[in-house]
Coordinates of C-alpha atoms and ligand atoms in Angstrom, one line a residue:
X1 CA 105.2 100.6 166.9
X2 CA 107.8 99.3 164.4
X3 CA 106.6 102.0 161.9
X4 CA 107.0 104.8 164.5
X5 CA 110.5 103.7 165.3
X6 CA 111.5 103.7 161.6
X7 CA 109.9 107.1 161.1
X8 CA 111.7 108.6 164.1
X9 CA 115.0 107.1 162.9
X10 CA 114.4 108.7 159.5
X11 CA 113.6 112.1 161.0
X12 CA 116.7 111.8 163.2
X13 CA 118.9 110.9 160.2
X14 CA 117.3 113.8 158.2
X15 CA 118.2 116.2 161.1
X16 CA 121.7 115.0 161.3
X17 CA 122.2 115.4 157.5
X18 CA 120.6 118.8 157.6
X19 CA 122.7 120.1 160.5
X20 CA 125.8 118.7 158.7
X21 CA 124.8 120.7 155.6
X22 CA 124.3 123.8 157.7
X23 CA 127.8 123.6 159.0
X24 CA 129.4 123.3 155.6
X25 CA 130.6 126.2 153.6
X26 CA 129.3 125.0 150.4
X27 CA 128.0 127.2 147.6
X28 CA 125.6 125.5 145.2
X29 CA 125.2 127.8 142.1
X30 CA 121.8 127.6 140.5
X31 CA 120.0 126.0 143.4
X32 CA 117.4 127.6 145.7
X33 CA 119.3 129.5 148.4
X34 CA 117.1 129.9 151.5
X35 CA 117.5 132.9 153.7
X36 CA 117.0 133.1 157.5
X37 CA 113.2 132.8 156.9
X38 CA 113.6 129.8 154.7
X39 CA 112.7 131.7 151.5
X40 CA 114.9 131.9 148.4
X41 CA 117.1 135.0 148.6
X42 CA 115.2 137.7 146.8
X43 CA 118.1 140.1 145.7
X44 CA 118.6 139.9 142.0
X45 CA 120.9 141.9 139.7
X46 CA 122.5 142.8 143.0
X47 CA 125.8 143.7 144.7
X48 CA 127.4 143.3 148.1
X49 CA 128.9 145.8 150.5
X50 CA 131.2 144.7 153.2
X51 CA 130.9 146.9 156.3
X52 CA 132.2 146.4 159.9
X53 CA 132.7 142.7 159.5
X54 CA 129.3 142.0 157.8
X55 CA 128.4 141.5 154.2
X56 CA 125.2 143.3 153.0
X57 CA 123.6 142.0 149.8
X58 CA 121.3 144.4 148.0
X59 CA 119.3 143.4 145.0
X60 CA 116.0 143.5 143.1
X61 CA 113.3 142.3 145.4
X62 CA 111.0 140.7 142.8
X63 CA 107.4 139.6 143.4
X64 CA 106.4 136.1 142.6
X65 CA 104.0 135.9 139.6
X66 CA 101.0 135.4 141.9
X67 CA 101.8 138.4 144.1
X68 CA 99.1 141.1 144.1
X69 CA 100.6 143.4 146.7
X70 CA 102.8 145.5 144.4
X71 CA 103.7 147.9 147.3
X72 CA 106.2 145.2 148.5
X73 CA 108.4 145.8 145.4
X74 CA 111.8 147.5 145.8
X75 CA 115.3 146.6 146.9
X76 CA 115.9 143.7 149.2
X77 CA 118.7 143.6 151.8
X78 CA 120.3 140.6 153.4
X79 CA 123.2 140.4 155.9
X80 CA 125.7 137.7 156.5
X81 CA 128.9 137.1 158.4
X82 CA 130.0 134.1 156.4
X83 CA 128.5 134.7 152.9
X84 CA 126.4 131.5 153.3
X85 CA 123.7 132.1 155.9
X86 CA 121.8 135.3 155.0
X87 CA 119.5 137.2 157.3
X88 CA 116.5 138.9 155.6
X89 CA 116.8 142.6 156.6
X90 CA 113.7 143.5 154.8
X91 CA 113.3 146.1 152.0
X92 CA 116.0 148.7 152.0
X93 CA 114.1 150.8 149.4
X94 CA 110.4 150.4 148.8
X95 CA 108.1 151.8 146.1
X96 CA 105.9 154.6 147.5
X97 CA 102.1 154.6 147.7
X98 CA 102.2 158.1 146.1
X99 CA 101.0 157.8 142.5
X100 CA 102.6 161.1 141.6
X101 CA 106.0 159.7 142.6
X102 CA 108.3 158.3 139.9
X103 CA 108.8 155.4 142.4
X104 CA 105.2 154.3 142.5
X105 CA 104.2 150.6 142.2
X106 CA 104.6 149.4 138.6
X107 CA 107.9 151.2 138.0
X108 CA 111.0 149.0 137.4
X109 CA 113.9 149.0 139.8
X110 CA 117.0 147.0 138.5
X111 CA 120.6 146.3 139.5
X112 CA 120.7 148.4 142.7
X113 CA 124.2 148.9 144.2
X114 CA 125.1 150.5 147.5
X115 CA 128.4 152.3 148.5
X116 CA 129.6 154.0 151.6
X117 CA 130.6 157.6 151.6
X118 CA 133.3 158.3 154.1
X119 CA 132.9 162.1 154.0
X120 CA 129.2 162.2 154.7
X121 CA 129.1 158.9 156.7
X122 CA 126.1 157.8 154.6
X123 CA 125.2 154.9 152.5
X124 CA 124.3 155.7 148.9
X125 CA 122.2 153.5 146.6
X126 CA 121.9 153.9 142.9
X127 CA 119.7 151.8 140.7
X128 CA 118.4 151.5 137.1
X129 CA 114.9 153.0 137.1
X130 CA 112.1 152.7 134.5
X131 CA 108.8 154.5 134.8
X132 CA 105.4 152.8 135.3
X133 CA 103.9 151.9 132.0
X134 CA 106.8 153.0 129.9
X135 CA 108.7 149.8 129.3
X136 CA 112.4 150.5 129.2
X137 CA 112.1 153.8 127.4
X138 CA 112.9 156.2 130.3
X139 CA 116.4 154.8 130.8
X140 CA 116.9 156.6 134.1
X141 CA 119.1 156.1 137.2
X142 CA 117.7 156.7 140.6
X143 CA 119.5 157.6 143.8
X144 CA 118.6 157.1 147.5
X145 CA 120.5 157.6 150.7
X146 CA 120.5 156.3 154.3
X147 CA 122.4 156.6 157.5
X148 CA 121.8 153.0 158.2
X149 CA 123.2 150.4 155.9
X150 CA 120.1 148.3 155.9
X151 CA 117.9 151.3 155.3
X152 CA 115.2 152.5 154.9
X153 CA 116.8 154.5 152.1
X154 CA 115.3 157.9 151.3
X155 CA 114.6 158.2 147.6
X156 CA 116.1 161.5 146.2
X157 CA 115.4 161.5 142.5
X158 CA 115.8 159.8 139.1
X159 CA 117.6 161.3 136.2
X160 CA 119.5 160.9 133.0
X161 CA 123.1 161.7 133.7
X162 CA 125.4 164.3 132.3
X163 CA 123.0 166.5 130.5
X164 CA 124.6 169.3 128.5
X165 CA 128.2 167.9 128.8
X166 CA 130.3 166.0 126.4
X167 CA 132.2 162.8 127.3
X168 CA 135.8 163.5 128.2
X169 CA 137.1 161.1 125.5
X170 CA 134.8 162.0 122.6
X171 CA 137.1 163.3 119.8
X172 CA 136.4 167.0 119.0
X173 CA 135.5 166.3 115.4
X174 CA 132.6 163.9 116.4
X175 CA 130.8 166.7 118.4
X176 CA 129.8 168.6 115.3
X177 CA 128.8 165.6 113.0
X178 CA 125.4 165.9 111.5
X179 CA 124.6 162.3 110.8
X180 CA 120.9 161.5 111.5
X181 CA 119.7 158.3 113.0
X182 CA 116.6 157.9 110.7
X183 CA 118.9 158.1 107.6
X184 CA 120.7 154.9 108.6
X185 CA 119.6 151.3 108.6
X186 CA 119.6 150.1 112.2
X187 CA 122.4 147.6 112.7
X188 CA 124.1 148.3 109.4
X189 CA 127.9 149.0 109.3
X190 CA 127.2 152.7 108.6
X191 CA 124.9 152.9 111.6
X192 CA 127.4 151.2 113.9
X193 CA 130.1 153.6 112.7
X194 CA 127.8 156.5 113.4
X195 CA 127.1 155.1 116.9
X196 CA 130.8 154.8 117.6
X197 CA 131.2 158.3 116.5
X198 CA 128.7 159.6 119.0
X199 CA 125.3 159.5 117.2
X200 CA 123.3 159.0 120.4
X201 CA 125.6 161.1 122.6
X202 CA 124.7 164.1 120.4
X203 CA 121.0 163.1 120.3
X204 CA 120.9 162.9 124.1
X205 CA 123.2 165.8 124.9
X206 CA 120.6 168.2 126.1
X207 CA 118.3 165.9 128.0
X208 CA 121.0 163.7 129.5
X209 CA 122.5 160.3 128.6
X210 CA 120.6 157.0 128.8
X211 CA 121.3 154.9 131.9
X212 CA 120.2 151.3 132.0
X213 CA 122.2 148.3 133.4
X214 CA 124.5 149.7 136.0
X215 CA 127.0 149.2 138.8
X216 CA 129.0 151.4 141.1
X217 CA 132.8 151.3 141.6
X218 CA 134.9 153.2 144.2
X219 CA 138.4 153.8 142.9
X220 CA 141.5 153.7 145.1
X221 CA 141.4 157.5 145.8
X222 CA 137.7 157.3 146.9
X223 CA 136.3 158.7 143.7
X224 CA 133.1 156.8 142.8
X225 CA 131.9 156.0 139.3
X226 CA 128.5 155.2 138.1
X227 CA 129.0 152.7 135.2
X228 CA 126.0 152.2 133.0
X229 CA 124.8 151.0 129.6
X230 CA 124.1 154.1 127.6
X231 CA 123.5 155.1 124.0
X232 CA 120.7 152.5 123.4
X233 CA 122.8 150.0 125.3
X234 CA 125.6 150.3 122.6
X235 CA 128.2 152.0 124.8
X236 CA 129.1 151.9 128.5
X237 CA 129.5 155.3 130.3
X238 CA 131.8 155.7 133.3
X239 CA 130.4 158.7 135.0
X240 CA 132.2 160.3 137.9
X241 CA 130.0 161.0 141.0
X242 CA 130.3 164.1 143.2
X243 CA 132.1 163.9 146.6
X244 CA 128.9 163.0 148.4
X245 CA 128.2 160.3 145.7
X246 CA 124.7 161.8 145.3
X247 CA 125.1 163.4 141.9
X248 CA 127.2 163.4 138.7
X249 CA 130.2 165.8 138.3
X250 CA 129.7 165.9 134.5
X251 CA 133.0 164.1 133.9
X252 CA 132.3 160.9 132.0
X253 CA 134.0 158.5 129.6
X254 CA 132.7 156.3 126.9
X255 CA 134.0 152.8 127.2
X256 CA 133.9 150.1 124.4
X257 CA 131.9 152.4 122.1
X258 CA 129.5 150.3 119.9
X259 CA 130.4 147.2 121.9
X260 CA 126.8 146.6 123.1
X261 CA 127.6 145.7 126.7
X262 CA 125.3 145.1 129.6
X263 CA 125.6 143.8 133.2
X264 CA 129.0 145.5 134.0
X265 CA 130.8 144.0 137.1
X266 CA 134.2 145.4 138.0
X267 CA 137.1 144.6 140.2
X268 CA 140.7 145.6 140.8
X269 CA 143.3 142.9 141.0
X270 CA 147.0 142.4 140.3
X271 CA 147.4 146.1 139.5
X272 CA 144.7 146.2 136.8
X273 CA 141.0 146.8 136.5
X274 CA 138.9 144.0 135.1
X275 CA 135.3 144.0 134.0
X276 CA 132.8 141.2 133.3
X277 CA 130.0 142.2 131.0
X278 CA 127.4 140.4 128.9
X279 CA 125.9 141.0 125.4
X280 CA 122.4 142.4 125.1
X281 CA 119.9 139.6 124.7
X282 CA 117.2 140.6 127.3
X283 CA 116.8 137.9 129.9
X284 CA 118.5 135.2 127.9
X285 CA 122.1 134.5 128.7
X286 CA 124.7 135.0 126.1
X287 CA 128.5 134.5 125.9
X288 CA 130.3 136.3 128.8
X289 CA 132.8 139.0 128.1
X290 CA 135.9 140.3 129.9
X291 CA 137.9 143.5 129.5
X292 CA 141.0 144.9 131.2
X293 CA 142.3 148.4 131.7
X294 CA 145.3 150.0 133.4
X295 CA 143.2 153.0 134.3
X296 CA 139.5 152.9 135.4
X297 CA 138.4 155.3 132.7
X298 CA 140.2 153.5 129.9
X299 CA 141.4 152.4 127.6
X300 CA 139.6 149.1 128.1
X301 CA 140.8 146.2 126.1
X302 CA 138.4 143.2 125.4
X303 CA 139.9 139.8 126.5
X304 CA 137.2 137.5 125.1
X305 CA 135.0 135.1 127.0
X306 CA 136.1 134.4 130.6
X307 CA 134.2 131.1 130.8
X308 CA 136.2 127.8 130.7
X309 CA 133.5 125.2 130.2
X310 CA 132.2 123.3 127.3
X311 CA 131.4 125.2 124.1
X312 CA 127.7 125.2 125.0
X313 CA 128.3 126.4 128.6
X314 CA 130.6 129.2 127.4
X315 CA 127.9 130.4 125.0
X316 CA 125.5 131.1 127.9
X317 CA 128.1 131.9 130.7
X318 CA 127.0 128.8 132.5
X319 CA 123.4 130.1 132.2
X320 CA 124.1 133.4 133.9
X321 CA 124.5 137.1 133.4
X322 CA 127.1 139.0 135.5
X323 CA 126.0 141.4 138.2
X324 CA 129.0 141.8 140.6
X325 CA 132.4 140.7 141.6
X326 CA 132.9 140.3 145.3
X327 CA 136.4 140.7 146.9
X328 CA 136.4 138.2 149.7
X329 CA 137.2 139.8 153.0
X330 CA 140.5 138.8 154.6
X331 CA 141.6 136.8 151.5
X332 CA 143.8 139.0 149.3
X333 CA 143.3 138.5 145.5
X334 CA 140.3 136.3 146.2
X335 CA 137.1 137.1 144.3
X336 CA 133.7 135.6 143.6
X337 CA 131.8 136.1 140.4
X338 CA 128.1 136.8 141.0
X339 CA 125.6 136.3 138.2
X340 CA 121.9 135.9 137.7
X341 CA 120.2 133.0 136.0
X342 CA 117.0 134.8 135.1
X343 CA 113.5 133.2 135.1
X344 CA 111.6 136.0 133.3
X345 CA 108.2 134.4 133.9
X346 CA 108.9 134.5 137.7
X347 CA 111.8 136.8 138.4
X348 CA 111.7 136.1 142.1
X349 CA 112.7 132.5 141.4
X350 CA 115.8 133.6 139.4
X351 CA 118.9 131.8 140.7
X352 CA 122.2 133.1 142.0
X353 CA 125.2 131.9 140.1
X354 CA 128.3 132.4 142.4
X355 CA 131.5 131.0 141.1
X356 CA 135.1 131.5 142.2
X357 CA 137.2 133.7 140.1
X358 CA 140.3 131.8 139.0
X359 CA 143.4 133.0 137.2
X360 CA 144.8 131.8 133.9
X361 CA 148.0 133.6 132.8
X362 CA 147.1 136.7 134.9
X363 CA 143.5 136.8 133.4
X364 CA 140.4 136.1 135.5
X365 CA 138.4 133.1 134.3
X366 CA 135.4 131.2 135.6
X367 CA 134.7 127.5 135.6
X368 CA 131.5 125.7 136.5
X369 CA 131.3 124.0 139.9
X370 CA 127.9 122.4 140.8
X371 CA 129.1 123.0 144.4
X372 CA 132.2 124.5 145.8
X373 CA 133.6 125.2 149.2
X374 CA 134.1 128.9 150.2
X375 CA 136.7 127.9 152.8
X376 CA 138.8 126.0 150.3
X377 CA 141.0 128.4 148.4
X378 CA 140.6 128.0 144.6
X379 CA 143.6 125.9 143.7
X380 CA 145.6 127.0 140.6
X381 CA 146.4 124.4 138.0
X382 CA 149.2 121.9 138.7
X383 CA 149.1 122.6 142.5
X384 CA 147.8 120.4 145.3
X385 CA 145.3 121.8 147.8
X386 CA 146.1 121.1 151.5
X387 CA 143.1 118.7 151.5
X388 CA 144.7 116.8 148.6
X389 CA 148.1 116.7 150.3
X390 CA 146.4 115.3 153.4
X391 CA 144.7 112.7 151.3
X392 CA 148.1 111.6 149.9
X393 CA 147.9 113.0 146.4
X394 CA 151.2 113.7 144.6
X395 CA 151.8 115.8 141.4
X396 CA 153.3 114.0 138.4
X397 CA 153.7 117.3 136.6
X398 CA 154.2 120.7 138.2
X399 CA 153.5 122.8 135.2
X400 CA 157.1 123.7 134.6
X401 CA 159.3 120.7 134.6
X402 CA 159.3 117.1 133.2
X403 CA 161.5 115.5 135.9
X404 CA 159.0 112.6 136.4
X405 CA 158.7 111.7 132.8
X406 CA 161.0 110.1 130.2
X407 CA 160.9 108.6 126.7
X408 CA 159.7 105.0 127.0
X409 CA 162.7 103.7 125.0
X410 CA 165.6 106.1 125.5
X411 CA 164.7 106.8 129.2
X412 CA 165.5 110.5 128.6
X413 CA 162.9 113.2 128.2
X414 CA 162.7 114.0 124.5
X415 CA 164.3 117.2 123.3
X416 CA 161.6 117.7 120.6
X417 CA 158.0 116.7 120.0
X418 CA 156.8 117.5 123.5
X419 CA 156.8 121.0 125.1
X420 CA 155.6 122.8 128.2
X421 CA 153.4 125.8 127.4
X422 CA 151.0 127.7 129.7
X423 CA 151.3 125.1 132.4
X424 CA 150.4 122.2 130.1
X425 CA 152.5 119.3 128.8
X426 CA 151.8 119.3 125.1
X427 CA 152.4 116.8 122.2
X428 CA 153.0 118.7 119.0
X429 CA 151.5 117.5 115.8
X430 CA 154.0 115.6 113.7
X431 CA 156.1 114.7 116.7
X432 CA 156.0 111.1 115.8
X433 CA 158.4 111.7 112.9
X434 CA 161.9 110.2 113.4
X435 CA 163.7 112.1 116.1
X436 CA 160.4 113.4 117.4
X437 CA 159.0 113.0 120.9
X438 CA 157.6 109.5 121.2
X439 CA 155.6 108.1 124.1
X440 CA 156.7 109.2 127.6
X441 CA 156.4 107.2 130.7
X442 CA 156.7 108.0 134.4
X443 CA 160.0 107.4 136.1
X444 CA 158.1 105.7 138.9
X445 CA 155.9 102.5 138.9
X446 CA 152.5 102.2 140.4
X447 CA 150.4 99.3 141.8
X448 CA 147.2 100.5 143.4
X449 CA 146.3 104.1 142.6
X450 CA 143.9 106.8 141.7
X451 CA 145.2 108.9 138.8
X452 CA 143.6 112.1 137.6
X453 CA 144.6 113.9 134.4
X454 CA 143.1 116.9 132.6
X455 CA 143.5 116.6 128.8
X456 CA 142.5 118.9 125.9
X457 CA 142.6 117.2 122.5
X458 CA 142.8 118.9 119.2
X459 CA 140.3 118.3 116.3
X460 CA 140.7 114.8 115.0
X461 CA 143.3 113.9 117.6
X462 CA 144.3 110.4 118.8
X463 CA 146.3 109.7 122.0
X464 CA 146.0 107.7 125.2
X465 CA 147.0 107.2 128.8
X466 CA 148.4 103.8 129.4
X467 CA 149.0 102.0 132.7
X468 CA 150.8 98.8 133.7
X469 CA 153.4 99.6 131.2
X470 CA 156.6 97.4 131.5
X471 CA 159.3 99.3 129.7
X472 CA 161.7 96.4 130.2
X473 CA 159.3 93.8 128.6
X474 CA 161.0 91.7 125.9
X475 CA 164.2 93.7 126.4
X476 CA 162.4 97.0 125.7
X477 CA 160.7 95.8 122.5
X478 CA 157.3 96.1 124.2
X479 CA 158.1 99.4 126.0
X480 CA 154.9 101.0 125.1
X481 CA 152.4 98.1 125.6
X482 CA 149.9 98.5 128.4
X483 CA 146.2 98.9 129.2
X484 CA 145.1 102.1 127.5
X485 CA 142.5 104.7 128.5
X486 CA 141.8 105.9 125.0
X487 CA 141.9 109.6 124.1
X488 CA 140.2 110.3 120.8
X489 CA 138.1 112.8 118.9
X490 CA 135.3 110.3 118.3
X491 CA 133.6 112.6 115.8
X492 CA 136.5 112.9 113.4
X493 CA 139.1 110.3 114.1
X494 CA 138.4 107.1 112.0
X495 CA 139.6 104.9 114.8
X496 CA 136.3 105.5 116.6
X497 CA 134.6 103.3 114.0
X498 CA 137.3 100.5 114.2
X499 CA 137.4 97.7 116.8
X500 CA 134.3 96.0 118.2
X501 CA 131.1 97.9 119.2
X502 CA 132.9 101.2 120.0
X503 CA 135.8 99.7 122.0
X504 CA 138.2 102.2 120.6
X505 CA 136.3 105.3 121.5
X506 CA 137.1 108.1 124.0
X507 CA 137.4 106.7 127.6
X508 CA 137.3 103.1 126.4
X509 CA 139.7 100.4 127.5
X510 CA 141.3 100.5 124.1
X511 CA 140.3 97.6 121.9
X512 CA 138.8 95.8 124.8
X513 CA 135.9 97.5 126.5
X514 CA 133.6 100.2 125.0
X515 CA 132.8 103.1 127.3
X516 CA 129.4 104.0 128.8
X517 CA 128.0 107.4 130.0
X518 CA 130.5 109.4 127.9
X519 CA 130.3 113.2 128.5
X520 CA 132.8 114.6 126.1
X521 CA 133.6 118.3 126.3
X522 CA 134.8 118.2 122.7
X523 CA 138.0 119.3 121.0
X524 CA 139.9 122.3 122.5
X525 CA 138.1 122.0 125.8
X526 CA 139.5 120.5 129.0
X527 CA 138.3 117.1 130.0
X528 CA 139.2 115.1 133.1
X529 CA 140.2 111.4 133.0
X530 CA 140.4 109.4 136.1
X531 CA 141.8 105.8 136.4
X532 CA 141.4 103.9 139.6
X533 CA 143.2 100.6 140.1
X534 CA 142.6 98.6 143.3
X535 CA 144.0 95.0 143.0
X536 CA 142.3 93.4 140.1
X537 CA 139.6 96.0 139.9
X538 CA 140.0 98.9 137.5
X539 CA 137.7 101.8 136.6
X540 CA 137.9 104.6 134.0
X541 CA 136.1 107.9 134.6
X542 CA 135.5 110.8 132.2
X543 CA 134.3 114.2 133.4
X544 CA 132.9 112.7 136.6
X545 CA 131.1 109.7 134.9
X546 CA 132.2 106.0 135.2
X547 CA 132.8 104.8 131.7
X548 CA 134.6 101.4 132.1
X549 CA 134.8 98.9 134.9
X550 CA 136.6 95.6 134.8
X551 CA 138.6 93.0 136.7
X552 CA 141.9 91.9 135.2
X553 CA 143.8 88.6 135.7
X554 CA 140.6 86.6 135.7
X555 CA 139.5 83.9 133.2
X556 CA 137.0 86.4 131.7
X557 CA 139.9 88.9 131.3
X558 CA 142.1 86.4 129.5
X559 CA 139.1 85.5 127.3
X560 CA 138.6 89.2 126.4
X561 CA 142.3 89.7 125.7
X562 CA 142.4 86.6 123.5
X563 CA 139.9 88.3 121.0
X564 CA 141.8 91.6 120.9
X565 CA 144.9 92.9 119.2
X566 CA 146.8 92.1 122.4
X567 CA 146.2 88.4 122.1
X568 CA 149.8 87.7 121.4
X569 CA 151.2 89.5 124.4
X570 CA 151.6 87.0 127.2
X571 CA 150.1 88.1 130.5
X572 CA 148.7 91.3 129.0
X573 CA 147.6 93.7 131.7
X574 CA 148.6 91.4 134.5
X575 CA 151.8 92.9 135.8
X576 CA 151.4 93.8 139.5
X577 CA 152.8 97.2 139.0
X578 CA 153.9 99.4 136.0
X579 CA 154.6 102.8 134.7
X580 CA 152.1 105.3 133.4
X581 CA 152.4 106.4 129.8
X582 CA 151.2 109.5 127.8
X583 CA 151.0 108.6 124.1
X584 CA 152.5 110.5 121.2
X585 CA 150.3 109.5 118.4
X586 CA 151.4 112.4 116.2
X587 CA 148.4 114.7 116.9
X588 CA 148.2 117.6 119.2
X589 CA 147.0 117.1 122.8
X590 CA 147.6 118.9 126.1
X591 CA 147.8 117.5 129.6
X592 CA 147.8 119.2 133.0
X593 CA 146.8 118.6 136.6
X594 CA 148.4 115.1 136.5
X595 CA 147.9 113.9 140.1
X596 CA 148.2 110.4 141.7
X597 CA 147.6 108.9 145.1
X598 CA 148.5 105.3 145.9
X599 CA 146.8 103.0 148.3
Ligands
DGJ601 C1 119.0 142.6 130.5 C2 119.5 143.3 131.7 O1 120.8 143.0 132.0 C3 118.5 143.0 132.8 O2 119.0 143.7 134.0 C4 117.2 143.4 132.4 O3 117.1 144.8 132.2 C5 116.8 142.7 131.2 N1 117.7 142.9 130.1 C6 115.4 143.1 130.7 O4 115.1 142.4 129.5

């Protein structure tokens, strides 16, 4: 009986937790994302169309490895009102049983996208199409049409675009070059130059240009473009579609020639066109890329990698390859990056990597969030969200002014040594020289608090965040003494090897307690330090991991201090309240998102 009651209670608890989860608007990139039938959403390399208040997600409907019934292959469609709960609408496009059709089972359908044509009132789907048994040689694009958004779409044909016509922006002199591919060593400088000068455009002029990874984009005036990796994946082509979106007009533009871009995902924001792409490494992720243009057809300017994670995360775009950028309905300037984390041995199991697009100096960037809330706007740096405001958080730095900080000795913010750049408070190297910056402290004092600070240290840097700083101690002679959350490049700064058993390393309580669980994002990457003080109890956190925990003002604390370099400071770390300090140790370090809440 007792057992039954326990089991029932557990089931009830499970249901409560489950229903709570259902009500939340949480996106969990990389996890299984169940659809209305409880199956992982099978729409890969896809895109989303917003129509009459509903989102429709189209993507590759891949078969699990064990699947024998290849006739179920095609383009999956799912619908949703809230971007979280997705109803399986079945296959929008399905391979045909007809073995004479290009669309027979065994062909490859990738990166399908759907747009709505206002003139014909029809939904038009384009996709990358490879023929049965031919690997990726055919490099075709297929088109299908439907009066209903969810389909079924009627397959029209597959083709190589723009046969017999030159790109609008290929310089005249390149049209008559006679360089031959076989004469050049693949990948050599000469070969790359020849590619940039239209080697493959000339080769494919008569039969049509190659079309592999693709997306569609409807410009402000309703003109639609089919954007595809062409020229052996070396150059993107932006090909204008006819008014009904079912064919090519023959006007097309080469973009980033020789740039070797795949997985294009475009959006328009802040008066500019932006495009995420990837490099060409098959199913393996590579460093993401970003480009910007004033006009859709160019010129496109590369802006580097849009990822803001650790070096390793940036190298693989958080384990994803771009597929689409979704403008969020009803939220101006709000976009979501959609990517695929491919599982080549079972493509159906590939995961969806959805991340909010954030802005850094008017450039879109992406950060990794293991989970994030769709209903919470993405908060720019040095700004509090409404949730944080409700929770009592206060900013100690607004990204522009230093009103809440002053030199620990002079009580005036230093004129040199520290600067504000790109929303960060930065110590310049060499600032410790006479007349330089010096340590800065808060104008206010704090007793029980949670402090969070993002910091980015330069190679070999040394700095620190101190708390319980008493600037008046010993008539100001001890103005910079306090408990210190150590900031250090452990790999290169010799101080990491000093002290006892690592108690001077990053996230330690300097010279007193060595840190545990250190996850260091490395030099020139942002890290987050958190210090929590509640009465005698103190904790240090680094990048979400607890590194140090201690109680002060206890016999054990005094014992610890008595063996450290602070042994001669009477009552070290025991003042009930004190200022916070950012250390100027003469090496470059940046701080931002400095937030505190008291309790
Ligand atoms: C990378 C492309 O982006 C994918 O869509 C797919 O075609 C793979 N290559 C195949 O290796």
